[in-house]
C-alpha atoms as a printed R data frame, in Angstrom:
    type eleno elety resid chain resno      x       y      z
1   ATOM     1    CA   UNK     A     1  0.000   0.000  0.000
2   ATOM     2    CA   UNK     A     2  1.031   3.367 -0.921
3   ATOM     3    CA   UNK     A     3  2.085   5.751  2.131
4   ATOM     4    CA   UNK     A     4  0.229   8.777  1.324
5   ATOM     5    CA   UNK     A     5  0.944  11.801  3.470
6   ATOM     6    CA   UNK     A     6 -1.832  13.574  5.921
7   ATOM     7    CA   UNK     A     7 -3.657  16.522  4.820
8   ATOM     8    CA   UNK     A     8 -2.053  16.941  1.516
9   ATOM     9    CA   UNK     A     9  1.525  17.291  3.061
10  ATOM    10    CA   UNK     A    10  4.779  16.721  2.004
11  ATOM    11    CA   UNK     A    11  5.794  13.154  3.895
12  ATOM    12    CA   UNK     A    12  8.542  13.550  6.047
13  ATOM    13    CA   UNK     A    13 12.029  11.996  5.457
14  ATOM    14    CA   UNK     A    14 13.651  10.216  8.105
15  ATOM    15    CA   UNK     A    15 17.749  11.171  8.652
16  ATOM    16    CA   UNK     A    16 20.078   8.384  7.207
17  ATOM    17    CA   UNK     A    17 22.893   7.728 10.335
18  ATOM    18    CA   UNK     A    18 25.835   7.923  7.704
19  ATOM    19    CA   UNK     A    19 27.724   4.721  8.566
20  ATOM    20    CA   UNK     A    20 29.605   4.472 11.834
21  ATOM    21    CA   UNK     A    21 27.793   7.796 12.439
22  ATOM    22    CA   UNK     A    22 26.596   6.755 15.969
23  ATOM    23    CA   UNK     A    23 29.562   4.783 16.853
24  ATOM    24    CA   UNK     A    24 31.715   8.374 16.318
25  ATOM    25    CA   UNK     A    25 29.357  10.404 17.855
26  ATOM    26    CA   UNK     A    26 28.970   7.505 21.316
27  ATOM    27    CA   UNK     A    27 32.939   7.966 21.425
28  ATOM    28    CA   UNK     A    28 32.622  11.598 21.284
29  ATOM    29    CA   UNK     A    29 30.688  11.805 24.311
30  ATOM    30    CA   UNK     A    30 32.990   9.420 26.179
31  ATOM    31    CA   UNK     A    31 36.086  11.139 25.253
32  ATOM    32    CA   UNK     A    32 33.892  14.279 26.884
33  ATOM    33    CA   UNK     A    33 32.655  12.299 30.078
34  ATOM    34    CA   UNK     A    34 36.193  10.902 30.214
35  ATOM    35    CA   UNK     A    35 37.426  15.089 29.896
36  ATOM    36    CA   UNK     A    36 35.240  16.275 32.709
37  ATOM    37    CA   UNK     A    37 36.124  13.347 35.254
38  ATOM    38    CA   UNK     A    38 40.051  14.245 34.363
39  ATOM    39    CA   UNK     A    39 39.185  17.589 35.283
40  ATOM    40    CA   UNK     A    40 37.986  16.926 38.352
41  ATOM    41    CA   UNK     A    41 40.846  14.600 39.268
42  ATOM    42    CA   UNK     A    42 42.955  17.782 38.799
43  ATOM    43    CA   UNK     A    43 43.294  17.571 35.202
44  ATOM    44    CA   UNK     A    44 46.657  15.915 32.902
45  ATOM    45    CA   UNK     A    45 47.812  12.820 32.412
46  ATOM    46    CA   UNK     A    46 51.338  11.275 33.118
47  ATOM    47    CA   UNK     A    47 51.979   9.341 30.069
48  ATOM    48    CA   UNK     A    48 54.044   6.202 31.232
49  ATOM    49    CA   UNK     A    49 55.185   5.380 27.868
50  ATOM    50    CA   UNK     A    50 53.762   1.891 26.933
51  ATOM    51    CA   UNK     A    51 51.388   2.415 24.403
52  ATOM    52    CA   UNK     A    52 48.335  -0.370 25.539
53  ATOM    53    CA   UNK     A    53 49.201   0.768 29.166
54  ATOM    54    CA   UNK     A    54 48.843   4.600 28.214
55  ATOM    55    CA   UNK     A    55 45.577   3.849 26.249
56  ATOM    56    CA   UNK     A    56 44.113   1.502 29.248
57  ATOM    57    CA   UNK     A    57 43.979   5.167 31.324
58  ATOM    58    CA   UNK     A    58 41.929   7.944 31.747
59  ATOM    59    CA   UNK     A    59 43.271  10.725 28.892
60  ATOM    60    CA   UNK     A    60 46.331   8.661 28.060
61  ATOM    61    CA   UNK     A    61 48.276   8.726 30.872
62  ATOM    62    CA   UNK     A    62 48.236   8.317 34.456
63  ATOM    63    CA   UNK     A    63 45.681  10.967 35.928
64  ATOM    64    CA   UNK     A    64 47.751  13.824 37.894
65  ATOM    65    CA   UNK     A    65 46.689  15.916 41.292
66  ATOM    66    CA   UNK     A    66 44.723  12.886 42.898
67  ATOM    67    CA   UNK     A    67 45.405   9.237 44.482
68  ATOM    68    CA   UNK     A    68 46.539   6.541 43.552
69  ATOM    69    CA   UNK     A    69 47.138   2.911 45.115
70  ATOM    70    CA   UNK     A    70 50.005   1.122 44.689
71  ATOM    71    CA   UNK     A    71 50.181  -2.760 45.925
72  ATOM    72    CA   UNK     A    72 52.705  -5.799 46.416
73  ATOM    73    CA   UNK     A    73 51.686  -9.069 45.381
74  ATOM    74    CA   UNK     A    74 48.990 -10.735 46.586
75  ATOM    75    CA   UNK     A    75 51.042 -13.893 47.643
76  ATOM    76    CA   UNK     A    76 52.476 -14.207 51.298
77  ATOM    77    CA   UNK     A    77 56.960 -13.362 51.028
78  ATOM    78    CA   UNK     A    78 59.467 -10.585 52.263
79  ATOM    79    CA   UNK     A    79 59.772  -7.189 50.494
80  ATOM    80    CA   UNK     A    80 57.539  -5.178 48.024
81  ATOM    81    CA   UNK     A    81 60.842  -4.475 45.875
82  ATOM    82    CA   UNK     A    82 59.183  -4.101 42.729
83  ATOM    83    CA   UNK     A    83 55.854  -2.039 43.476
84  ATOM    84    CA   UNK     A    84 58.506   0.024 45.301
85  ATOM    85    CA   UNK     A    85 60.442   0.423 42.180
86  ATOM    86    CA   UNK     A    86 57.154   1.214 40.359
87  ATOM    87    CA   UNK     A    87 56.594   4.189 42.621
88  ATOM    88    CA   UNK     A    88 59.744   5.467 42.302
89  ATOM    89    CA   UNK     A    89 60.321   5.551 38.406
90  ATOM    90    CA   UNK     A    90 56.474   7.545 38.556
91  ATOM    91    CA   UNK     A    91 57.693   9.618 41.188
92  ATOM    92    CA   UNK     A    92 60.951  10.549 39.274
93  ATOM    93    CA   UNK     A    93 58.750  11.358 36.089
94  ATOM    94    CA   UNK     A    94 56.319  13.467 38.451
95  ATOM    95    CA   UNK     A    95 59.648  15.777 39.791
96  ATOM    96    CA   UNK     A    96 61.252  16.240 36.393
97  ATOM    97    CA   UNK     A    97 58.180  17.343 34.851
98  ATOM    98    CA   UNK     A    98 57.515  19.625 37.709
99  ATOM    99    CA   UNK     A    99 61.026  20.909 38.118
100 ATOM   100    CA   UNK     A   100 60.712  20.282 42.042
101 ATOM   101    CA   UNK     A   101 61.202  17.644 44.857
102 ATOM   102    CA   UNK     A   102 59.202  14.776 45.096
103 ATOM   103    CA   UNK     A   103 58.524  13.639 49.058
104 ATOM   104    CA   UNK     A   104 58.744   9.861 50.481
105 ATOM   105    CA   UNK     A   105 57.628   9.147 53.742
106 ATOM   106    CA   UNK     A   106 57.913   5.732 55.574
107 ATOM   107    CA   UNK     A   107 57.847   4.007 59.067
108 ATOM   108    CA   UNK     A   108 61.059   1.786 58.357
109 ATOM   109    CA   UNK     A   109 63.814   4.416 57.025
110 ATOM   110    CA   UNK     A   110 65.064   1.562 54.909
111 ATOM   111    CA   UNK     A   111 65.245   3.072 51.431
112 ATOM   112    CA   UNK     A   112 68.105   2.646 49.629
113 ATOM   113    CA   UNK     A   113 69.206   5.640 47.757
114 ATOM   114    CA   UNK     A   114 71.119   3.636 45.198
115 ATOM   115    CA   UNK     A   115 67.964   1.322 44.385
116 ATOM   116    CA   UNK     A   116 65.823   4.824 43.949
117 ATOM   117    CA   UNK     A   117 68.414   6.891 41.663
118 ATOM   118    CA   UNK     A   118 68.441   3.621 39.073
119 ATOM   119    CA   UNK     A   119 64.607   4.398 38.488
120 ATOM   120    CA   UNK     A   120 65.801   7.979 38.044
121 ATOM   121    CA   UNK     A   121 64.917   9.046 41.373
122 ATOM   122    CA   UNK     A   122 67.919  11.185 42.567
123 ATOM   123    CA   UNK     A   123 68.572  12.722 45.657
124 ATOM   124    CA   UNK     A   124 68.546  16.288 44.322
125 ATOM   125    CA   UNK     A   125 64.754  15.093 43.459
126 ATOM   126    CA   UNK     A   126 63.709  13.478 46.922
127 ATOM   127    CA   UNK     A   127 63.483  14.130 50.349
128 ATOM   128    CA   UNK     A   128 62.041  11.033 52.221
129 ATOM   129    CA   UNK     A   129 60.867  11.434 55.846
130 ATOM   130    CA   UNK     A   130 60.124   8.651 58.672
131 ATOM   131    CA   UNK     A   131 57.036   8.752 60.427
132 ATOM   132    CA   UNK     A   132 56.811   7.961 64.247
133 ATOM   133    CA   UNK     A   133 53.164   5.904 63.746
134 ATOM   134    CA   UNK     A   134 51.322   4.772 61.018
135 ATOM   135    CA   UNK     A   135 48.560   7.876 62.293
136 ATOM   136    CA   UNK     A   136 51.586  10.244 61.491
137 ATOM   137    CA   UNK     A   137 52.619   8.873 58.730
138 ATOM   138    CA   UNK     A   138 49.157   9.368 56.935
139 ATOM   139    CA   UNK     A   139 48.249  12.558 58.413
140 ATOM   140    CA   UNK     A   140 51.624  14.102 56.731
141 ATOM   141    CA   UNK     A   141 51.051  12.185 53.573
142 ATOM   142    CA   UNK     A   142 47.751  14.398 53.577
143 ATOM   143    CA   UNK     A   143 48.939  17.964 54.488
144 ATOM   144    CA   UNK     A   144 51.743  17.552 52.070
145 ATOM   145    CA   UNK     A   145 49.088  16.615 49.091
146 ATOM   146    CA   UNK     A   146 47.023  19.771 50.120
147 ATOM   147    CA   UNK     A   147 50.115  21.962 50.339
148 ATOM   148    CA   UNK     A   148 51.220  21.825 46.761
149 ATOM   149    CA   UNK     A   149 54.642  22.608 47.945
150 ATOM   150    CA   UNK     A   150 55.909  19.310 46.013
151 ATOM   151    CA   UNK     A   151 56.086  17.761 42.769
152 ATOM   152    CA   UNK     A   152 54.569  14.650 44.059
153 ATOM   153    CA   UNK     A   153 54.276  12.992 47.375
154 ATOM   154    CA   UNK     A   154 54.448   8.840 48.264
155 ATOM   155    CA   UNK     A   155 53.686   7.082 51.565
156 ATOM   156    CA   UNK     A   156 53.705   3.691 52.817
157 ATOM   157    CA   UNK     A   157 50.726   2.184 54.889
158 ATOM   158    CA   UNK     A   158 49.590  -1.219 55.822
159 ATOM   159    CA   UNK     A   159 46.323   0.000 57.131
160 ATOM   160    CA   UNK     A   160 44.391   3.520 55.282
161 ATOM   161    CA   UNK     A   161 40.150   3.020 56.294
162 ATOM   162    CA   UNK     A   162 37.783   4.535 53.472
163 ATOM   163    CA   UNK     A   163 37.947   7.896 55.660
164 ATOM   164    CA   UNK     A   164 41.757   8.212 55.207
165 ATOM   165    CA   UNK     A   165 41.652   7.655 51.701
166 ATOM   166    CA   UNK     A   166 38.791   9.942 50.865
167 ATOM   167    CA   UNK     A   167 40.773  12.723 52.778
168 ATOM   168    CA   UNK     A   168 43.791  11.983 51.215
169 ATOM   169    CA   UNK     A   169 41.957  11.981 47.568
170 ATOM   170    CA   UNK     A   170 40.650  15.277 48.830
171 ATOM   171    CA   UNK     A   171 43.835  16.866 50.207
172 ATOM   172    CA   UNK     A   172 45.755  15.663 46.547
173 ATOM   173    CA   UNK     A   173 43.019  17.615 44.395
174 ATOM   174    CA   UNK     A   174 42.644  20.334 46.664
175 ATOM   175    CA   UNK     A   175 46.966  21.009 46.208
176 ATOM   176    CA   UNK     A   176 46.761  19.642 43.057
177 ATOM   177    CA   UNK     A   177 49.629  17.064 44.061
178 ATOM   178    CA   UNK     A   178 49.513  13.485 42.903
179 ATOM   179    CA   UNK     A   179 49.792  11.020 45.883
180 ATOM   180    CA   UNK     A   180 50.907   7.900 45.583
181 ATOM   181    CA   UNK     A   181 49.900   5.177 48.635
182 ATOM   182    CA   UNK     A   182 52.022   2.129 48.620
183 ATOM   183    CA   UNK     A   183 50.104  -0.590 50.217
184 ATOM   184    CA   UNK     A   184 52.107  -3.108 52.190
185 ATOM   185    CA   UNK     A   185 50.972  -6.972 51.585
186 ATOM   186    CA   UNK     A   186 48.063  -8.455 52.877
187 ATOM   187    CA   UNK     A   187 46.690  -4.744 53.480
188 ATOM   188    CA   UNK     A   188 42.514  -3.793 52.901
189 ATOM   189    CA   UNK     A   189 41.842  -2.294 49.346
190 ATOM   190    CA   UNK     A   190 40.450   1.157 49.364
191 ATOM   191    CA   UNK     A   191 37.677   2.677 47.412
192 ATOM   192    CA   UNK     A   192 38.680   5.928 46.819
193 ATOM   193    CA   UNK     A   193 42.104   5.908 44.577
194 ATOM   194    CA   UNK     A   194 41.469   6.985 41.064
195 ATOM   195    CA   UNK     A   195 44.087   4.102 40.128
196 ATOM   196    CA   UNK     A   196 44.939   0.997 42.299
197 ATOM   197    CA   UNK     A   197 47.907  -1.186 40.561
198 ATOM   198    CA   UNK     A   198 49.558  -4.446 41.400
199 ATOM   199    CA   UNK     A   199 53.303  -4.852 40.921
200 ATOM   200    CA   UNK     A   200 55.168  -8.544 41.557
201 ATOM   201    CA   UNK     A   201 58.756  -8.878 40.293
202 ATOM   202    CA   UNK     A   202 59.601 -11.874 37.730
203 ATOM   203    CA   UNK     A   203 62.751 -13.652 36.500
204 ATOM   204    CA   UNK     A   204 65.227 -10.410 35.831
205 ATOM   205    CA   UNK     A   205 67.250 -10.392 32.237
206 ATOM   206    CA   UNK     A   206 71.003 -10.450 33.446
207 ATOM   207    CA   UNK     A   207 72.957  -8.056 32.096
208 ATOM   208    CA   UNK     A   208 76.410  -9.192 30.179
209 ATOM   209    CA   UNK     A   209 79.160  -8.197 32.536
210 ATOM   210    CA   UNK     A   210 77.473  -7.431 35.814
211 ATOM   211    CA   UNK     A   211 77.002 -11.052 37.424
212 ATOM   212    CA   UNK     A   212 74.526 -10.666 40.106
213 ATOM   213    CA   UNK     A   213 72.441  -7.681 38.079
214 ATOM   214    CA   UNK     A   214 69.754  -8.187 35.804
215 ATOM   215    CA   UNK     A   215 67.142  -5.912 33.962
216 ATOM   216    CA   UNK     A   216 64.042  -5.315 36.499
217 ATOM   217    CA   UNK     A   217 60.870  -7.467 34.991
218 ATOM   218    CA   UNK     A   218 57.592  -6.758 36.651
219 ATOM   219    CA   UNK     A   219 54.047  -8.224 36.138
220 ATOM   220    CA   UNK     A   220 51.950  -4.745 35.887
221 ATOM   221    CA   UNK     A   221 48.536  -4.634 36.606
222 ATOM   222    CA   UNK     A   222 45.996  -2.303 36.504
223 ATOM   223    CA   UNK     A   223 43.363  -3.641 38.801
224 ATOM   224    CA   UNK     A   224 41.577  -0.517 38.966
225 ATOM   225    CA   UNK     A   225 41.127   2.789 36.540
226 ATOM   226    CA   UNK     A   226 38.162   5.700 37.114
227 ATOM   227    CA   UNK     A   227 36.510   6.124 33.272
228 ATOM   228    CA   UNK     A   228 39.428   3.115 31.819
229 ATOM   229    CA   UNK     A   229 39.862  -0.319 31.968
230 ATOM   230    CA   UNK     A   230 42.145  -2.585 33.780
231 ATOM   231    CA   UNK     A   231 44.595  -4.375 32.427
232 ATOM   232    CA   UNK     A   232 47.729  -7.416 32.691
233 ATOM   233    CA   UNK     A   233 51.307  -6.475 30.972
234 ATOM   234    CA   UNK     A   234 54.733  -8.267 31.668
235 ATOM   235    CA   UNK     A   235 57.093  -5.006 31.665
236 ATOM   236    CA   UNK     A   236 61.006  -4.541 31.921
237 ATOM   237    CA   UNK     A   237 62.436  -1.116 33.016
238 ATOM   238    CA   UNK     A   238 65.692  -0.239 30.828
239 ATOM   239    CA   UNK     A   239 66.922   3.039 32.376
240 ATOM   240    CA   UNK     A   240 65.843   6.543 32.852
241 ATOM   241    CA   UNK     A   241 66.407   7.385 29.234
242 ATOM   242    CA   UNK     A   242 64.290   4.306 27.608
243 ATOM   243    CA   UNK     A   243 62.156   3.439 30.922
244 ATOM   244    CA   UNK     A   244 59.617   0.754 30.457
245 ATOM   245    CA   UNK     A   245 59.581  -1.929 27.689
246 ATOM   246    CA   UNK     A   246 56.972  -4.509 27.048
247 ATOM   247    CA   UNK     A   247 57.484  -8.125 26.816
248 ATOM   248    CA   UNK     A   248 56.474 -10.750 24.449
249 ATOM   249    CA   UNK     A   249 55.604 -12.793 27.188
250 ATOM   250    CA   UNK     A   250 56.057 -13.173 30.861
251 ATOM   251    CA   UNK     A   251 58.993 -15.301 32.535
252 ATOM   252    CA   UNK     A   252 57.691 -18.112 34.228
253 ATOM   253    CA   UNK     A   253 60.082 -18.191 36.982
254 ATOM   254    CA   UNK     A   254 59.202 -15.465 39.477
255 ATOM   255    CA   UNK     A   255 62.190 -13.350 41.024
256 ATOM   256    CA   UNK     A   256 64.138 -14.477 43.934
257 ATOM   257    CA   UNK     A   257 63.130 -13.343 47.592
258 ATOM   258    CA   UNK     A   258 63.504  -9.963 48.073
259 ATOM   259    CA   UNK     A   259 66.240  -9.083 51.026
260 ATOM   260    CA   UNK     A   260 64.454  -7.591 54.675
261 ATOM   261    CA   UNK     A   261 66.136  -3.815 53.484
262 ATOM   262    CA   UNK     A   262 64.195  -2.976 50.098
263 ATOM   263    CA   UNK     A   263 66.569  -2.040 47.957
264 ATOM   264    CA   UNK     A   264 63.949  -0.424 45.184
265 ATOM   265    CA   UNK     A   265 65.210  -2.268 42.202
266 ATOM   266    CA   UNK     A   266 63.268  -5.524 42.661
267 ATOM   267    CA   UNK     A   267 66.331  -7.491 42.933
């Protein structure tokens, strides 16, 4: 049957979607969603340089002036070498781009400068500071996020409730200072980090010429990413001047135990 329009009218023509019309215009509007919530996490990105990691985060990059959660692995052994590693190679990254001083502070004092200056972490770029309690520690990991009188501030805790988290989120947008919470093992998840990442070492590349040394090799994972995705890479880190590499594939044979003082280079 012929469609015959009302009253004498002209019939209306429905738009044609060109092809992959909607698709464009439903990534368009999560490229904007994904804008605002950067914006509100104090806006920028931290590129880390691996192109699938990069991609797997909000804008491209890891999300600067908020908090993020850094953890060990999940299995029961000494040392957090490698996460440690992780957060010092971001923290480097965070003081060069800054031009300033990135802060560490920790109950144990056992840092070893060495292990931090081969992720580029230098002393001229670091002042670390021990805490007293765990209650210290946390309540000067949050004043120094809302001062915005450092290029990026780090502190370890085996115990941060929802409340300390959301004040430490808080304090690192309201100073615009991207806080980074290493999370000793077997310690409770929180809810508020924009990012929360998983770092275990594996079976290092040695290095022709240094017997003992190897190339760092970490599983990376991104367990948790406001407006990304997570993700699973097996990474090496090659220096300050080529930083992180992706592997083929992962070892199989994990890293050896990592000695009671952390020595930062996951060795």
């Amino acid at each position: 049957m012929e469609n015959r329009p009302r009253h004498g009218g002209i019939a209306p023509v429905e738009p044609v979607e060109p092809a992959g019309g909607k698709a464009a215009r439903l990534a368009a509007l999560r490229a904007r969603v994904r804008a605002l919530e950067g914006a509100a996490g104090g806006g920028g990105v931290l590129p880390l340089g691996l192109g699938p990691v990069d991609a797997a985060l909000l804008g491209g990059g890891l999300p600067l002036g908020c908090l993020h959660e850094v953890l060990g692995p999940a299995d029961a052994g000494p040392g957090d070498g490698a996460a440690t590693g992780f957060v010092a190679l971001v923290l480097a990254r965070l003081a060069a781009r800054a031009g300033g001083t990135a802060l560490w502070l920790t109950l144990d004092g056992d840092l070893h400068a060495p292990g931090l200056a081969r992720y580029g972490l230098t002393p001229d770029r670091l002042i670390v500071a021990r805490a007293r309690r765990p209650v210290d520690l946390l309540w000067a990991l949050e004043e120094a996020a809302r001062s915005g009188a450092v290029a990026a501030v780090a502190g370890e805790a085996a115990a941060a409730d929802l409340t300390a988290s959301r004040r430490l989120q808080l304090a690192a947008e309201a100073g615009g200072v991207t806080t980074l919470l290493l999370r000793r093992r077997g310690a409770a998840r929180t809810g508020t980090a924009v990012t929360r990442w998983r770092v275990a070492a594996l079976a290092e590349r040695p290095i022709a010429g240094e017997p003992g040394i190897g190339a760092p090799r970490w599983r990376l994972e991104l367990l948790r990413c406001r407006g990304g995705r997570p993700g699973d890479w097996a990474v090496e880190w090659r220096g300050p001047a080529t930083g992180l590499a992706l592997l083929a594939a992962a070892p199989a044979v994990t890293a050896p135990a990592i000695p009671p003082r952390r020595a930062a280079n996951a060795a």
